[in-house]
PDB file of C-alpha atoms in Angstrom:
ATOM      1  CA  MET A  12     -41.001  -2.110   3.623  1.00  0.00           C
ATOM      2  CA  THR A  13     -38.221  -4.703   3.442  1.00  0.00           C
ATOM      3  CA  HIS A  14     -37.241  -3.427   0.006  1.00  0.00           C
ATOM      4  CA  ASN A  15     -36.983   0.147   1.299  1.00  0.00           C
ATOM      5  CA  LEU A  16     -34.891  -0.912   4.288  1.00  0.00           C
ATOM      6  CA  PHE A  17     -32.561  -2.821   1.998  1.00  0.00           C
ATOM      7  CA  ASN A  18     -32.101   0.202  -0.263  1.00  0.00           C
ATOM      8  CA  SER A  19     -31.497   2.429   2.743  1.00  0.00           C
ATOM      9  CA  ALA A  20     -28.845   0.098   4.128  1.00  0.00           C
ATOM     10  CA  LYS A  21     -27.257  -0.238   0.719  1.00  0.00           C
ATOM     11  CA  LEU A  22     -27.161   3.516   0.279  1.00  0.00           C
ATOM     12  CA  LYS A  23     -25.611   3.875   3.726  1.00  0.00           C
ATOM     13  CA  HIS A  24     -22.775   1.474   2.857  1.00  0.00           C
ATOM     14  CA  TYR A  25     -22.268   3.135  -0.524  1.00  0.00           C
ATOM     15  CA  THR A  26     -22.079   6.571   1.090  1.00  0.00           C
ATOM     16  CA  LYS A  27     -19.615   5.352   3.685  1.00  0.00           C
ATOM     17  CA  ALA A  28     -17.322   3.794   1.086  1.00  0.00           C
ATOM     18  CA  LEU A  29     -17.444   6.907  -1.078  1.00  0.00           C
ATOM     19  CA  LEU A  30     -16.755   9.205   1.860  1.00  0.00           C
ATOM     20  CA  LEU A  31     -13.770   7.113   2.886  1.00  0.00           C
ATOM     21  CA  ALA A  32     -12.443   7.110  -0.663  1.00  0.00           C
ATOM     22  CA  ALA A  33     -12.851  10.881  -0.790  1.00  0.00           C
ATOM     23  CA  PHE A  34     -11.065  11.113   2.559  1.00  0.00           C
ATOM     24  CA  SER A  35      -8.040   9.266   1.208  1.00  0.00           C
ATOM     25  CA  LEU A  36      -7.810  11.685  -1.725  1.00  0.00           C
ATOM     26  CA  PHE A  37      -8.277  14.633   0.632  1.00  0.00           C
ATOM     27  CA  VAL A  38      -5.362  13.429   2.759  1.00  0.00           C
ATOM     28  CA  PHE A  39      -3.124  13.048  -0.282  1.00  0.00           C
ATOM     29  CA  PHE A  40      -3.821  16.459  -1.763  1.00  0.00           C
ATOM     30  CA  THR A  41      -3.826  18.240   1.609  1.00  0.00           C
ATOM     31  CA  VAL A  42      -0.351  16.951   2.401  1.00  0.00           C
ATOM     32  CA  LYS A  43       0.717  17.653  -1.169  1.00  0.00           C
ATOM     33  CA  ALA A  44      -0.252  21.280  -0.726  1.00  0.00           C
ATOM     34  CA  ASN A  45       1.556  21.509   2.612  1.00  0.00           C
ATOM     35  CA  PRO A  46       4.797  19.531   2.263  1.00  0.00           C
ATOM     36  CA  LEU A  47       6.598  21.068   5.236  1.00  0.00           C
ATOM     37  CA  THR A  48       6.362  17.865   7.269  1.00  0.00           C
ATOM     38  CA  ILE A  49       7.859  15.729   4.484  1.00  0.00           C
ATOM     39  CA  ASP A  50      11.464  14.954   3.593  1.00  0.00           C
ATOM     40  CA  THR A  51      12.311  17.362   0.771  1.00  0.00           C
ATOM     41  CA  LEU A  52      14.890  17.174  -2.002  1.00  0.00           C
ATOM     42  CA  SER A  53      16.042  19.530  -4.708  1.00  0.00           C
ATOM     43  CA  THR A  54      16.707  17.108  -7.555  1.00  0.00           C
ATOM     44  CA  ILE A  55      14.724  14.855  -9.876  1.00  0.00           C
ATOM     45  CA  LYS A  56      16.147  11.517 -10.916  1.00  0.00           C
ATOM     46  CA  THR A  57      15.653  10.527 -14.534  1.00  0.00           C
ATOM     47  CA  LEU A  58      15.626   6.846 -15.517  1.00  0.00           C
ATOM     48  CA  PRO A  59      15.379   5.522 -19.093  1.00  0.00           C
ATOM     49  CA  GLY A  60      11.936   6.491 -20.335  1.00  0.00           C
ATOM     50  CA  GLU A  61      10.676   7.775 -16.998  1.00  0.00           C
ATOM     51  CA  ILE A  62      11.023  10.542 -14.456  1.00  0.00           C
ATOM     52  CA  ILE A  63      10.988   9.708 -10.760  1.00  0.00           C
ATOM     53  CA  PRO A  64       9.888  12.607  -8.555  1.00  0.00           C
ATOM     54  CA  ALA A  65      12.280  13.875  -5.929  1.00  0.00           C
ATOM     55  CA  ASN A  66       9.508  14.604  -3.464  1.00  0.00           C
ATOM     56  CA  PRO A  67       6.835  12.203  -2.154  1.00  0.00           C
ATOM     57  CA  THR A  68       4.154  14.858  -2.651  1.00  0.00           C
ATOM     58  CA  ASP A  69       4.822  14.827  -6.404  1.00  0.00           C
ATOM     59  CA  ILE A  70       3.985  11.191  -7.139  1.00  0.00           C
ATOM     60  CA  SER A  71       1.196  10.284  -9.575  1.00  0.00           C
ATOM     61  CA  PRO A  72      -0.357   7.090  -8.175  1.00  0.00           C
ATOM     62  CA  LEU A  73      -2.948   4.843  -9.760  1.00  0.00           C
ATOM     63  CA  LEU A  74      -6.465   5.965  -8.865  1.00  0.00           C
ATOM     64  CA  ILE A  75      -9.660   4.299  -7.712  1.00  0.00           C
ATOM     65  CA  GLY A  76     -11.281   2.545 -10.672  1.00  0.00           C
ATOM     66  CA  GLU A  77      -7.987   1.821 -12.426  1.00  0.00           C
ATOM     67  CA  SER A  78      -6.549  -1.669 -12.851  1.00  0.00           C
ATOM     68  CA  ILE A  79      -3.220  -2.745 -11.439  1.00  0.00           C
ATOM     69  CA  PRO A  80      -0.370  -3.498 -13.862  1.00  0.00           C
ATOM     70  CA  THR A  81       1.212  -6.899 -14.407  1.00  0.00           C
ATOM     71  CA  VAL A  82       3.108  -7.605 -11.215  1.00  0.00           C
ATOM     72  CA  ASN A  83       5.771 -10.263 -10.665  1.00  0.00           C
ATOM     73  CA  LEU A  84       7.564 -10.214  -7.345  1.00  0.00           C
ATOM     74  CA  THR A  85       9.569 -12.443  -5.027  1.00  0.00           C
ATOM     75  CA  ASP A  86       8.281 -13.879  -1.768  1.00  0.00           C
ATOM     76  CA  PHE A  87      10.201 -14.258   1.486  1.00  0.00           C
ATOM     77  CA  ASN A  88      11.510 -17.643   0.311  1.00  0.00           C
ATOM     78  CA  GLY A  89      12.951 -16.084  -2.832  1.00  0.00           C
ATOM     79  CA  LYS A  90      10.319 -17.736  -5.049  1.00  0.00           C
ATOM     80  CA  PRO A  91       8.481 -15.926  -7.886  1.00  0.00           C
ATOM     81  CA  PHE A  92       5.053 -14.560  -6.975  1.00  0.00           C
ATOM     82  CA  ASN A  93       2.517 -13.496  -9.616  1.00  0.00           C
ATOM     83  CA  LEU A  94       0.316 -10.957  -7.852  1.00  0.00           C
ATOM     84  CA  ASN A  95      -2.247 -10.806 -10.657  1.00  0.00           C
ATOM     85  CA  GLU A  96      -2.903 -14.539 -10.433  1.00  0.00           C
ATOM     86  CA  GLU A  97      -3.336 -14.357  -6.665  1.00  0.00           C
ATOM     87  CA  VAL A  98      -5.598 -11.297  -6.825  1.00  0.00           C
ATOM     88  CA  ALA A  99      -7.844 -13.168  -9.278  1.00  0.00           C
ATOM     89  CA  LYS A 100      -8.508 -15.749  -6.553  1.00  0.00           C
ATOM     90  CA  LYS A 101      -9.900 -13.388  -3.889  1.00  0.00           C
ATOM     91  CA  PRO A 102     -10.216  -9.679  -3.036  1.00  0.00           C
ATOM     92  CA  THR A 103      -6.933  -8.267  -1.776  1.00  0.00           C
ATOM     93  CA  VAL A 104      -5.740  -5.683   0.706  1.00  0.00           C
ATOM     94  CA  LEU A 105      -2.460  -4.545  -0.837  1.00  0.00           C
ATOM     95  CA  ILE A 106       0.043  -2.609   1.261  1.00  0.00           C
ATOM     96  CA  PHE A 107       3.172  -0.776   0.197  1.00  0.00           C
ATOM     97  CA  TYR A 108       5.575  -0.051   3.045  1.00  0.00           C
ATOM     98  CA  ARG A 109       9.139   1.237   3.154  1.00  0.00           C
ATOM     99  CA  GLY A 110      10.902  -1.645   4.897  1.00  0.00           C
ATOM    100  CA  GLY A 111      11.304  -3.611   8.102  1.00  0.00           C
ATOM    101  CA  TRP A 112      13.805  -0.985   9.281  1.00  0.00           C
ATOM    102  CA  CYS A 113      11.017   1.631   9.479  1.00  0.00           C
ATOM    103  CA  PRO A 114       9.311   1.823  12.922  1.00  0.00           C
ATOM    104  CA  PHE A 115       6.190   3.402  11.435  1.00  0.00           C
ATOM    105  CA  CYS A 116       5.938   0.522   8.951  1.00  0.00           C
ATOM    106  CA  ASN A 117       6.356  -2.087  11.667  1.00  0.00           C
ATOM    107  CA  ARG A 118       3.623  -0.434  13.682  1.00  0.00           C
ATOM    108  CA  GLU A 119       1.355  -0.461  10.624  1.00  0.00           C
ATOM    109  CA  LEU A 120       2.088  -4.112   9.806  1.00  0.00           C
ATOM    110  CA  SER A 121       1.415  -5.147  13.407  1.00  0.00           C
ATOM    111  CA  GLY A 122      -1.830  -3.171  13.430  1.00  0.00           C
ATOM    112  CA  ILE A 123      -3.018  -4.878  10.269  1.00  0.00           C
ATOM    113  CA  GLN A 124      -2.135  -8.232  11.818  1.00  0.00           C
ATOM    114  CA  THR A 125      -4.748  -7.510  14.519  1.00  0.00           C
ATOM    115  CA  ILE A 126      -7.497  -7.405  11.861  1.00  0.00           C
ATOM    116  CA  GLU A 127      -6.089 -10.181   9.669  1.00  0.00           C
ATOM    117  CA  GLY A 128      -8.578 -12.720  11.005  1.00  0.00           C
ATOM    118  CA  SER A 129     -11.542 -10.437  10.363  1.00  0.00           C
ATOM    119  CA  LEU A 130     -10.387  -9.601   6.853  1.00  0.00           C
ATOM    120  CA  ARG A 131      -9.793 -13.262   6.083  1.00  0.00           C
ATOM    121  CA  ALA A 132     -13.287 -14.106   7.375  1.00  0.00           C
ATOM    122  CA  MET A 133     -14.682 -11.544   4.918  1.00  0.00           C
ATOM    123  CA  GLY A 134     -12.851 -13.328   2.107  1.00  0.00           C
ATOM    124  CA  TYR A 135      -9.858 -11.007   1.744  1.00  0.00           C
ATOM    125  CA  GLN A 136      -6.176 -11.815   1.556  1.00  0.00           C
ATOM    126  CA  ILE A 137      -3.450  -9.412   2.712  1.00  0.00           C
ATOM    127  CA  VAL A 138      -0.291  -8.782   0.692  1.00  0.00           C
ATOM    128  CA  ALA A 139       2.422  -6.323   1.743  1.00  0.00           C
ATOM    129  CA  ILE A 140       5.226  -5.106  -0.546  1.00  0.00           C
ATOM    130  CA  SER A 141       8.463  -3.366   0.419  1.00  0.00           C
ATOM    131  CA  THR A 142      11.978  -2.599  -0.773  1.00  0.00           C
ATOM    132  CA  ASP A 143      13.406  -5.322   1.474  1.00  0.00           C
ATOM    133  CA  SER A 144      15.217  -8.387   0.177  1.00  0.00           C
ATOM    134  CA  PRO A 145      13.542 -11.778   0.771  1.00  0.00           C
ATOM    135  CA  GLU A 146      15.930 -12.410   3.687  1.00  0.00           C
ATOM    136  CA  ASN A 147      14.857  -9.194   5.387  1.00  0.00           C
ATOM    137  CA  LEU A 148      11.197  -9.997   4.745  1.00  0.00           C
ATOM    138  CA  SER A 149      11.670 -13.165   6.781  1.00  0.00           C
ATOM    139  CA  LYS A 150      13.108 -11.133   9.651  1.00  0.00           C
ATOM    140  CA  THR A 151      10.125  -8.784   9.590  1.00  0.00           C
ATOM    141  CA  MET A 152       7.661 -11.676   9.584  1.00  0.00           C
ATOM    142  CA  GLY A 153       9.318 -13.167  12.638  1.00  0.00           C
ATOM    143  CA  LYS A 154       9.775  -9.890  14.487  1.00  0.00           C
ATOM    144  CA  ASP A 155       6.193  -8.698  13.982  1.00  0.00           C
ATOM    145  CA  GLN A 156       4.669 -12.227  14.060  1.00  0.00           C
ATOM    146  CA  LEU A 157       2.909 -11.725  10.738  1.00  0.00           C
ATOM    147  CA  THR A 158       0.754 -14.416   9.149  1.00  0.00           C
ATOM    148  CA  TYR A 159       0.059 -12.702   5.834  1.00  0.00           C
ATOM    149  CA  THR A 160       2.158 -12.472   2.666  1.00  0.00           C
ATOM    150  CA  LEU A 161       5.221 -10.213   2.380  1.00  0.00           C
ATOM    151  CA  LEU A 162       6.793  -9.603  -1.027  1.00  0.00           C
ATOM    152  CA  SER A 163      10.065  -8.079  -2.161  1.00  0.00           C
ATOM    153  CA  ASP A 164      10.160  -5.175  -4.614  1.00  0.00           C
ATOM    154  CA  SER A 165      13.881  -4.569  -4.168  1.00  0.00           C
ATOM    155  CA  GLU A 166      14.317  -2.838  -7.520  1.00  0.00           C
ATOM    156  CA  LEU A 167      11.149  -0.735  -7.018  1.00  0.00           C
ATOM    157  CA  SER A 168       9.749  -1.828 -10.397  1.00  0.00           C
ATOM    158  CA  VAL A 169       6.289  -2.412  -8.924  1.00  0.00           C
ATOM    159  CA  SER A 170       6.327   0.763  -6.842  1.00  0.00           C
ATOM    160  CA  LYS A 171       7.181   2.672 -10.019  1.00  0.00           C
ATOM    161  CA  ALA A 172       4.384   0.931 -11.947  1.00  0.00           C
ATOM    162  CA  PHE A 173       1.904   2.006  -9.263  1.00  0.00           C
ATOM    163  CA  GLY A 174       3.254   5.556  -9.403  1.00  0.00           C
ATOM    164  CA  LEU A 175       4.436   5.473  -5.795  1.00  0.00           C
ATOM    165  CA  ALA A 176       8.230   5.692  -6.119  1.00  0.00           C
ATOM    166  CA  TYR A 177      10.288   8.761  -5.347  1.00  0.00           C
ATOM    167  CA  VAL A 178      13.975   9.506  -4.809  1.00  0.00           C
ATOM    168  CA  ALA A 179      14.940   8.807  -1.214  1.00  0.00           C
ATOM    169  CA  PRO A 180      16.702  11.437   0.895  1.00  0.00           C
ATOM    170  CA  LYS A 181      20.467  10.920   0.956  1.00  0.00           C
ATOM    171  CA  ALA A 182      20.359   9.826   4.598  1.00  0.00           C
ATOM    172  CA  TYR A 183      18.575   6.634   3.475  1.00  0.00           C
ATOM    173  CA  GLU A 184      20.898   5.661   0.631  1.00  0.00           C
ATOM    174  CA  LYS A 185      23.194   3.223   2.449  1.00  0.00           C
ATOM    175  CA  LEU A 186      20.279   1.704   4.376  1.00  0.00           C
ATOM    176  CA  LEU A 187      18.273   1.078   1.207  1.00  0.00           C
ATOM    177  CA  VAL A 188      21.176  -0.565  -0.605  1.00  0.00           C
ATOM    178  CA  ASN A 189      21.827  -2.867   2.358  1.00  0.00           C
ATOM    179  CA  SER A 190      18.200  -3.756   3.089  1.00  0.00           C
ATOM    180  CA  SER A 191      17.548  -4.606  -0.570  1.00  0.00           C
ATOM    181  CA  ASN A 192      20.705  -6.716  -0.789  1.00  0.00           C
ATOM    182  CA  GLY A 193      22.193  -4.247  -3.259  1.00  0.00           C
ATOM    183  CA  LYS A 194      19.260  -4.249  -5.696  1.00  0.00           C
ATOM    184  CA  ASN A 195      17.850  -0.806  -4.915  1.00  0.00           C
ATOM    185  CA  ILE A 196      20.632   0.836  -6.938  1.00  0.00           C
ATOM    186  CA  ASP A 197      18.541   3.929  -7.707  1.00  0.00           C
ATOM    187  CA  LYS A 198      17.891   4.452  -3.989  1.00  0.00           C
ATOM    188  CA  LEU A 199      14.143   4.913  -4.233  1.00  0.00           C
ATOM    189  CA  LEU A 200      11.335   4.662  -1.698  1.00  0.00           C
ATOM    190  CA  PRO A 201       7.599   4.007  -2.114  1.00  0.00           C
ATOM    191  CA  VAL A 202       5.085   6.356  -0.525  1.00  0.00           C
ATOM    192  CA  PRO A 203       3.351   4.115   2.060  1.00  0.00           C
ATOM    193  CA  SER A 204      -0.033   3.136   0.642  1.00  0.00           C
ATOM    194  CA  VAL A 205      -2.957   0.775   1.085  1.00  0.00           C
ATOM    195  CA  PHE A 206      -5.161  -0.439  -1.775  1.00  0.00           C
ATOM    196  CA  ILE A 207      -8.221  -2.660  -1.757  1.00  0.00           C
ATOM    197  CA  LEU A 208      -8.561  -4.638  -4.998  1.00  0.00           C
ATOM    198  CA  ASP A 209     -11.375  -6.748  -6.383  1.00  0.00           C
ATOM    199  CA  THR A 210     -10.683 -10.038  -8.156  1.00  0.00           C
ATOM    200  CA  LYS A 211     -10.370  -8.229 -11.487  1.00  0.00           C
ATOM    201  CA  GLY A 212      -7.467  -6.221 -10.104  1.00  0.00           C
ATOM    202  CA  THR A 213      -9.486  -3.004 -10.041  1.00  0.00           C
ATOM    203  CA  ILE A 214      -8.731  -0.532  -7.267  1.00  0.00           C
ATOM    204  CA  GLN A 215     -11.803  -0.103  -5.058  1.00  0.00           C
ATOM    205  CA  PHE A 216     -10.197   2.013  -2.336  1.00  0.00           C
ATOM    206  CA  GLU A 217      -6.839   3.585  -1.621  1.00  0.00           C
ATOM    207  CA  TYR A 218      -5.124   5.434   1.197  1.00  0.00           C
ATOM    208  CA  ILE A 219      -1.949   7.245   0.118  1.00  0.00           C
ATOM    209  CA  ASN A 220      -0.249   9.683   2.467  1.00  0.00           C
ATOM    210  CA  PRO A 221       3.094  11.297   1.509  1.00  0.00           C
ATOM    211  CA  ASP A 222       3.773  11.847   5.209  1.00  0.00           C
ATOM    212  CA  TYR A 223       5.317   8.466   6.054  1.00  0.00           C
ATOM    213  CA  LYS A 224       4.510   8.920   9.732  1.00  0.00           C
ATOM    214  CA  GLN A 225       0.765   8.797   9.060  1.00  0.00           C
ATOM    215  CA  ARG A 226      -0.868   5.414   8.358  1.00  0.00           C
ATOM    216  CA  ILE A 227      -4.474   4.299   8.049  1.00  0.00           C
ATOM    217  CA  ASN A 228      -6.090   3.130  11.275  1.00  0.00           C
ATOM    218  CA  PRO A 229      -6.688  -0.661  11.218  1.00  0.00           C
ATOM    219  CA  ASP A 230     -10.283  -0.247  12.394  1.00  0.00           C
ATOM    220  CA  LEU A 231     -10.973   2.209   9.586  1.00  0.00           C
ATOM    221  CA  LEU A 232      -9.430  -0.164   7.050  1.00  0.00           C
ATOM    222  CA  GLN A 233     -11.574  -2.996   8.371  1.00  0.00           C
ATOM    223  CA  ALA A 234     -14.706  -0.835   8.117  1.00  0.00           C
ATOM    224  CA  VAL A 235     -13.931   0.093   4.520  1.00  0.00           C
ATOM    225  CA  ALA A 236     -13.241  -3.523   3.590  1.00  0.00           C
ATOM    226  CA  GLY A 237     -16.515  -4.572   5.177  1.00  0.00           C
ATOM    227  CA  ALA A 238     -18.499  -1.890   3.364  1.00  0.00           C
ATOM    228  CA  LEU A 239     -16.975  -2.792   0.022  1.00  0.00           C
ATOM    229  CA  LYS A 240     -17.638  -6.469   0.601  1.00  0.00           C
ATOM    230  CA  LYS A 241     -21.323  -5.822   1.291  1.00  0.00           C
ATOM    231  CA  GLU A 242     -21.595  -3.690  -1.832  1.00  0.00           C
ATOM    232  CA  SER A 243     -20.105  -6.450  -3.976  1.00  0.00           C
ATOM    233  CA  LYS A 244     -22.858  -8.914  -3.055  1.00  0.00           C
TER     234      LYS A 244
END
C-alpha cells in the first residue's frame, strides 16, 4: 500500500511538472502566433556569424533538456562571475529581465523576492541577468530590496547564447546605451525568461513570454520548483 501511494504521489508531481512545462511552451507559441500585443520592427540586424531577430516572437531559445552554454558575467561589484561554477553548487532559478528601468521587471523581481526564502529552503539559488551595468544593478538591488544575485550582461552575449536576444525598438535605443554604460552598442533586449536548472546546468523548466508585460506568477514558480525538487530525490 505504501509503495502504491508513493508511486501515485510521484506520478502526480511528474504530471504537474510536465503540465507546467507544456504551459510555458504553449504561452510562447501562442504569443508567437499572435504578435499584435508585441513591439514590432521591420528589420533584422546581422552580426558577424549570427542573425538577431527583429521581433521577440522570432527568437529561438534553448529548450527544456538542453544544457546552458559557458557563461561568464559581471556582478554588481564589477567582479567576474562564472555562472557554470555556481550552478554546479546548487539548483538555480535563472531569470533574464530587461533592466531596472522596466516597471514590469521590477514587479517581477520584487515578486520573486517574496519566495526567495522558500526557494532557498528547498536548496535553490536565484540569479537574475539583465542588460544593466553593474552600477545600475546596485541601484535595482537597493530599490527593490533584493537579497539574491544580479548579474550584468551589458553586451547581451549571454542573452544571445540562450537565444533570447532581439533588436530593441528604436524608442529604447538611448535608454539601453545609457543603462548599460555604453556597452549595449547593438541596442538589443532579451525576452524576459525564467529557467530552472539542475546542478549539471540542464534546463528542467522554462517560462518564456515574448509579451514583456506578462511574467510568471511567483506562486506558480515556487510550485514548479517544489515539484522538480521532489522528483530529483
